[in-house]
Amino acid sequence: MTRGDGPLSGIKVLDLSRFIAGPLCAQVLGDFGAEVVKIERPGGEDSRHHGPYYRDESVYMMLYHRNKYDATLDTRHSRALAILDRLITWADVVIENFRPGTLEKIGIGWARMQQLNPSVILVSISGFGQTGPDSSRALFDAISQAQSGLMYATGDPDGMPTLSGTYIADYTTGYVAAIGALGAIVHRERTGEGQLVDIASLDSMFATMGIRLITQLMLGQEIPRSGSRDPLTAPVNVYQAADGPIYIQGGTRTLFRALFTVIGRDDLAQDERYQHAENRMTDQRMLEAAVGDWALSRTRDEIADALRGAGVPYAPVASIAEVAESPQIAARGMVQEIDHPTLGTLRLPGSPIKMSATPPTVRKAPPLAGEDNDYVYGAILGLSADEIDRLRHEGAI
């Protein structure tokens, strides 16, 4: 891997995390030039054994581990603690997402880290945070969606609450943790002081509940599930075109007039009643029926041509196959081809962060388990080749 020259060049990150949120946080820092060392158990963490597979390697792991060196370590081995101590002393940032209390059991809790490296930043990612009555509970993405209110707010009004189609809680938490890490890095650069960054998945998802949350907090009112509709204005929904579904947003007074002019319903476009969202919500089904009748006899391309000219937001409801080959996604560099030394060319999602002066870069393909043991234990920690071989023989790495 070429040395990063991004804004985090020179920052050293120890990634002790698993699954999605923690590894994603570390990957974001790596994309900005940090040197990231990923530690996982010999044979690979659980995620490496999740399908689907590409040439016998989990594509799940490929999503969250670019720009990392990978070393294996059995944290239960008698020699592991001394190695972890040296890695913590080396690191500027440590990222972990074990259940609270696990690091203490291993012997490298926050107090120990401060003794070893007073300026270290520990990013602790957990389900419910380091404090509170639920802090010791286990959590996966779906649990966060359920307990945060997101699942309750998702789905058809008359149906059961619905899980999101992606691991939205883990992704959100990973990016929130990266923001916390970046803030702590800036503080450290100014003061030399490290700190504990406590990130909870539940907190992260709670903070995304937006208008539904503030309506409950401030007004004591619950906004019911609304399916694909906007809960506050209309007409906003998915409509069936002649060749598939398309989403159309006509929810502001300006967009309402433009949309209903396009569909040939000037009577509704000019009706003063519908300049107010409350009245559009009252007659929501009638207004949607008018749009739906117009859409049904047209293809999505025909609808797009008509709405684009009028400035009305729309989007064909794309399949994953369609969006993966989208010209817009390609133009934004959101699919990147990365050369892997043994797996060949990998097509992976790019970074969504675009910057004019210090853009994120991809310098290293997602590594195999233990791929960089010699570099991490030799070049970084200074162990001799014989010492590394001994650790291998003993099953420590």
Coordinates of C-alpha atoms in Angstrom, one line a residue, residues 63-369:
L63 CA -17.1 -3.7 1.9
Y64 CA -15.4 -2.4 5.0
H65 CA -11.7 -3.2 4.9
R66 CA -10.0 -1.4 2.1
N67 CA -6.9 0.7 3.0
K68 CA -6.1 -1.5 6.0
Y69 CA -3.2 -3.7 7.0
D70 CA -4.5 -7.0 8.4
A71 CA -2.9 -8.9 11.2
T72 CA -4.2 -11.9 13.2
L73 CA -4.0 -12.2 17.0
D74 CA -5.6 -14.6 19.4
T75 CA -6.5 -12.2 22.3
R76 CA -6.9 -15.2 24.7
H77 CA -3.2 -16.3 24.1
S78 CA -0.8 -15.6 27.0
R79 CA 1.4 -13.4 24.7
A80 CA -1.5 -11.4 23.3
L81 CA -1.7 -8.7 26.0
A82 CA 1.9 -7.7 25.6
I83 CA 1.3 -7.3 21.8
L84 CA -1.9 -5.3 22.3
D85 CA 0.0 -3.0 24.8
R86 CA 2.6 -2.3 22.1
L87 CA -0.1 -1.7 19.4
I88 CA -2.0 0.7 21.7
T89 CA 1.3 2.6 22.4
W90 CA 1.8 2.9 18.7
A91 CA -1.7 4.0 17.9
D92 CA -3.2 7.5 17.8
V93 CA -6.8 6.1 17.5
V94 CA -8.2 2.8 18.7
I95 CA -11.6 1.6 17.4
E96 CA -13.6 -1.2 19.0
N97 CA -17.2 -2.3 19.0
F98 CA -17.3 -5.0 21.7
R99 CA -20.0 -5.1 24.3
P100 CA -19.1 -2.7 27.2
G101 CA -16.7 -4.4 29.6
T102 CA -15.1 -6.7 27.1
L103 CA -11.9 -4.7 26.8
E104 CA -11.5 -4.7 30.5
K105 CA -11.7 -8.5 30.5
I106 CA -9.0 -8.7 27.8
G107 CA -6.9 -6.3 30.0
I108 CA -6.9 -3.2 27.7
G109 CA -9.7 -1.1 29.1
W110 CA -9.8 2.7 28.8
A111 CA -7.9 3.2 32.0
R112 CA -5.1 0.9 30.8
M113 CA -4.9 2.6 27.5
Q114 CA -4.5 6.0 29.2
Q115 CA -1.6 4.6 31.2
L116 CA 0.1 3.2 28.0
N117 CA -0.6 6.2 25.8
P118 CA -2.1 9.3 27.5
S119 CA -2.8 10.9 24.1
V120 CA -4.7 7.9 22.6
I121 CA -8.2 8.3 21.3
L122 CA -10.5 5.4 22.0
V123 CA -13.6 5.2 19.8
S124 CA -15.9 2.7 21.6
I125 CA -18.9 1.7 19.5
S126 CA -21.7 -0.3 21.1
G127 CA -25.4 -1.0 20.8
F128 CA -26.6 1.1 23.7
G129 CA -23.5 3.1 24.8
Q130 CA -21.2 2.8 27.8
T131 CA -23.8 4.0 30.2
G132 CA -27.5 3.5 30.9
P133 CA -29.7 0.5 32.0
D134 CA -29.3 -1.3 28.6
S135 CA -25.5 -0.8 28.2
S136 CA -24.7 -4.4 28.7
R137 CA -27.2 -5.7 26.2
A138 CA -26.1 -7.2 22.8
L139 CA -27.3 -5.4 19.7
F140 CA -27.3 -6.0 16.0
D141 CA -28.6 -3.6 13.3
A142 CA -32.2 -4.8 13.4
I143 CA -32.4 -4.4 17.1
S144 CA -31.4 -0.8 16.8
Q145 CA -34.0 -0.3 14.1
A146 CA -36.6 -1.8 16.3
Q147 CA -35.8 0.1 19.5
S148 CA -35.1 3.5 17.9
G149 CA -38.5 3.8 16.4
L150 CA -37.3 3.4 12.8
M151 CA -39.0 0.1 12.3
Y152 CA -42.2 1.4 13.8
A153 CA -42.2 4.3 11.4
T154 CA -41.4 2.1 8.4
G155 CA -44.0 0.1 6.3
D156 CA -47.6 0.4 5.3
P157 CA -50.0 2.1 7.7
D158 CA -52.1 -1.1 8.0
G159 CA -49.3 -3.6 8.0
M160 CA -46.6 -4.7 10.4
P161 CA -43.5 -2.5 11.2
T162 CA -40.9 -3.2 8.6
L163 CA -37.1 -3.6 8.6
S164 CA -35.1 -1.4 6.3
G165 CA -33.7 -3.0 3.2
T166 CA -30.1 -2.4 4.3
Y167 CA -28.1 -2.3 7.5
I168 CA -28.9 1.4 7.9
A169 CA -28.2 1.5 11.7
D170 CA -24.7 0.1 11.3
Y171 CA -23.9 2.4 8.4
T172 CA -25.2 5.5 10.2
T173 CA -23.3 4.5 13.4
G174 CA -20.1 3.9 11.5
Y175 CA -20.2 7.4 9.9
V176 CA -21.2 9.0 13.2
A177 CA -18.2 7.3 14.9
A178 CA -16.0 8.6 12.1
I179 CA -17.2 12.1 12.8
G180 CA -16.5 11.6 16.5
A181 CA -13.0 10.3 15.7
L182 CA -12.3 13.3 13.5
G183 CA -13.4 15.7 16.2
A184 CA -11.2 14.0 18.7
I185 CA -8.2 14.0 16.3
V186 CA -8.6 17.8 15.8
H187 CA -8.8 18.3 19.6
R188 CA -5.7 16.2 20.1
E189 CA -3.8 18.1 17.5
R190 CA -4.5 21.3 19.4
T191 CA -4.0 20.1 22.9
G192 CA -2.2 16.8 22.9
E193 CA -5.1 15.3 24.9
G194 CA -6.7 12.0 24.0
Q195 CA -10.3 11.1 24.9
L196 CA -12.9 8.4 25.0
V197 CA -15.5 8.7 22.1
D198 CA -18.6 6.8 23.2
I199 CA -20.9 6.0 20.2
A200 CA -24.1 4.1 20.6
S201 CA -26.1 2.6 17.7
L202 CA -29.4 3.4 19.5
D203 CA -28.3 7.1 19.9
S204 CA -27.3 7.3 16.3
M205 CA -30.7 6.0 15.0
F206 CA -32.7 8.0 17.6
A207 CA -31.0 11.1 16.2
T208 CA -32.2 10.3 12.7
M209 CA -35.9 10.1 13.5
G210 CA -36.3 13.8 12.6
I211 CA -39.8 15.2 12.3
R212 CA -41.4 12.2 13.9
L213 CA -39.2 12.6 17.0
I214 CA -39.6 16.3 17.4
T215 CA -43.3 16.1 16.9
Q216 CA -43.5 13.7 19.8
L217 CA -41.1 15.6 22.0
M218 CA -42.6 19.1 21.4
L219 CA -46.2 18.4 20.7
G220 CA -46.8 15.0 22.2
Q221 CA -48.2 13.8 18.9
E222 CA -47.3 10.6 17.0
I223 CA -47.1 10.7 13.2
P224 CA -48.4 7.3 12.0
R225 CA -46.6 5.1 9.5
S226 CA -47.2 6.4 5.9
G227 CA -45.7 3.8 3.6
S228 CA -44.1 5.5 0.7
R229 CA -46.0 8.7 1.3
D230 CA -44.5 11.8 2.9
P231 CA -46.1 12.0 6.4
L232 CA -46.6 15.8 6.2
T233 CA -47.5 16.7 2.6
A234 CA -49.0 15.4 -0.6
P235 CA -48.9 14.2 -3.3
V236 CA -45.7 12.3 -2.7
N237 CA -45.7 8.6 -3.6
V238 CA -44.7 5.7 -5.8
Y239 CA -46.8 5.4 -8.9
Q240 CA -47.1 2.6 -11.4
A241 CA -45.9 3.6 -14.9
A242 CA -46.4 1.4 -18.0
D243 CA -43.1 -0.3 -17.5
G244 CA -42.5 -0.1 -13.7
P245 CA -42.7 2.0 -10.6
I246 CA -41.6 5.6 -10.3
Y247 CA -41.5 8.0 -7.4
I248 CA -42.8 11.5 -7.8
Q249 CA -42.5 14.4 -5.4
G250 CA -45.2 17.0 -5.8
G251 CA -45.4 18.0 -2.1
T252 CA -44.6 21.8 -2.1
R253 CA -47.0 24.4 -3.4
T254 CA -44.7 25.2 -6.3
L255 CA -44.1 21.5 -7.2
F256 CA -47.8 20.8 -6.9
R257 CA -48.7 23.4 -9.4
A258 CA -45.9 22.3 -11.8
L259 CA -46.9 18.6 -11.5
F260 CA -50.6 19.1 -12.1
T261 CA -49.9 21.4 -15.0
V262 CA -47.8 18.7 -16.6
I263 CA -50.5 16.0 -16.2
G264 CA -53.1 18.3 -17.7
R265 CA -55.1 19.1 -14.6
D266 CA -55.0 22.9 -14.6
D267 CA -58.2 22.9 -12.5
L268 CA -56.4 21.4 -9.6
A269 CA -53.1 23.2 -10.2
Q270 CA -54.9 26.6 -9.9
D271 CA -57.2 25.6 -7.1
E272 CA -56.3 27.9 -4.2
R273 CA -57.2 25.3 -1.6
Y274 CA -54.3 23.1 -2.7
Q275 CA -51.8 25.8 -2.1
H276 CA -51.9 24.6 1.5
A277 CA -50.4 21.3 2.6
E278 CA -53.2 20.6 5.0
N279 CA -55.8 20.6 2.2
R280 CA -53.6 18.5 0.0
M281 CA -53.3 15.9 2.8
T282 CA -57.1 15.9 3.3
D283 CA -57.6 15.1 -0.4
Q284 CA -54.4 13.0 -0.7
R285 CA -56.0 9.9 -2.3
M286 CA -57.9 11.9 -4.9
L287 CA -54.8 13.9 -5.9
E288 CA -52.7 10.7 -6.0
A289 CA -55.3 9.0 -8.2
A290 CA -55.0 11.8 -10.7
V291 CA -51.3 11.5 -10.9
G292 CA -51.5 7.7 -11.0
D293 CA -54.0 7.7 -13.9
W294 CA -51.6 9.9 -15.9
A295 CA -48.5 7.8 -15.1
L296 CA -50.1 4.4 -15.9
S297 CA -50.3 5.1 -19.6
R298 CA -46.7 6.3 -19.9
T299 CA -43.3 4.8 -19.7
R300 CA -40.9 5.9 -17.0
D301 CA -38.7 7.6 -19.6
E302 CA -41.7 9.5 -20.9
I303 CA -42.6 10.6 -17.4
A304 CA -39.1 11.6 -16.7
D305 CA -38.9 13.7 -19.8
A306 CA -42.1 15.5 -18.9
L307 CA -41.2 16.1 -15.2
R308 CA -37.6 17.1 -15.8
G309 CA -38.6 20.0 -18.0
A310 CA -41.0 21.2 -15.3
G311 CA -38.5 20.9 -12.5
V312 CA -40.5 18.2 -10.6
P313 CA -38.4 15.7 -8.7
Y314 CA -38.8 12.1 -9.7
A315 CA -36.9 8.8 -9.6
P316 CA -37.6 5.5 -11.3
V317 CA -37.6 2.9 -8.5
A318 CA -34.3 1.2 -9.5
S319 CA -33.4 -2.4 -8.9
I320 CA -30.0 -3.0 -7.4
A321 CA -28.8 -4.2 -10.8
E322 CA -30.0 -1.0 -12.4
V323 CA -28.4 1.4 -9.9
A324 CA -25.1 -0.6 -10.0
E325 CA -24.8 0.3 -13.7
S326 CA -26.3 3.8 -13.4
P327 CA -24.4 6.5 -15.5
Q328 CA -24.8 8.9 -12.6
I329 CA -23.3 6.5 -10.1
A330 CA -20.4 5.9 -12.6
A331 CA -19.9 9.6 -13.1
R332 CA -19.6 10.1 -9.3
G333 CA -17.0 7.3 -9.0
M334 CA -19.2 5.3 -6.7
V335 CA -18.2 2.0 -8.2
Q336 CA -14.4 1.5 -8.1
E337 CA -12.3 -1.3 -9.6
I338 CA -9.6 -2.4 -7.2
D339 CA -6.8 -4.8 -8.0
H340 CA -6.4 -7.5 -5.4
P341 CA -3.1 -9.5 -5.5
T342 CA -4.8 -12.9 -5.4
L343 CA -8.5 -12.3 -6.2
G344 CA -8.1 -10.2 -9.3
T345 CA -10.2 -7.1 -10.0
L346 CA -12.8 -6.3 -7.4
R347 CA -15.8 -4.0 -8.1
L348 CA -16.6 -2.3 -4.9
P349 CA -18.6 0.8 -3.7
G350 CA -16.5 4.0 -3.6
S351 CA -16.5 6.7 -1.0
P352 CA -19.5 9.0 -0.9
I353 CA -17.3 11.9 0.3
K354 CA -16.1 14.2 -2.5
M355 CA -13.5 16.9 -1.7
S356 CA -11.8 19.3 -4.1
A357 CA -8.4 19.4 -2.3
T358 CA -8.1 16.2 -0.2
P359 CA -10.4 13.5 -1.6
P360 CA -10.5 10.0 -0.1
T361 CA -8.3 7.6 -2.0
V362 CA -8.2 3.8 -2.3
R363 CA -4.6 2.6 -1.9
K364 CA -5.0 -1.0 -0.8
A365 CA -7.5 -3.7 -1.6
P366 CA -9.4 -5.4 1.3
P367 CA -6.8 -7.8 2.8
L368 CA -7.0 -11.5 3.5
A369 CA -6.9 -12.5 7.2

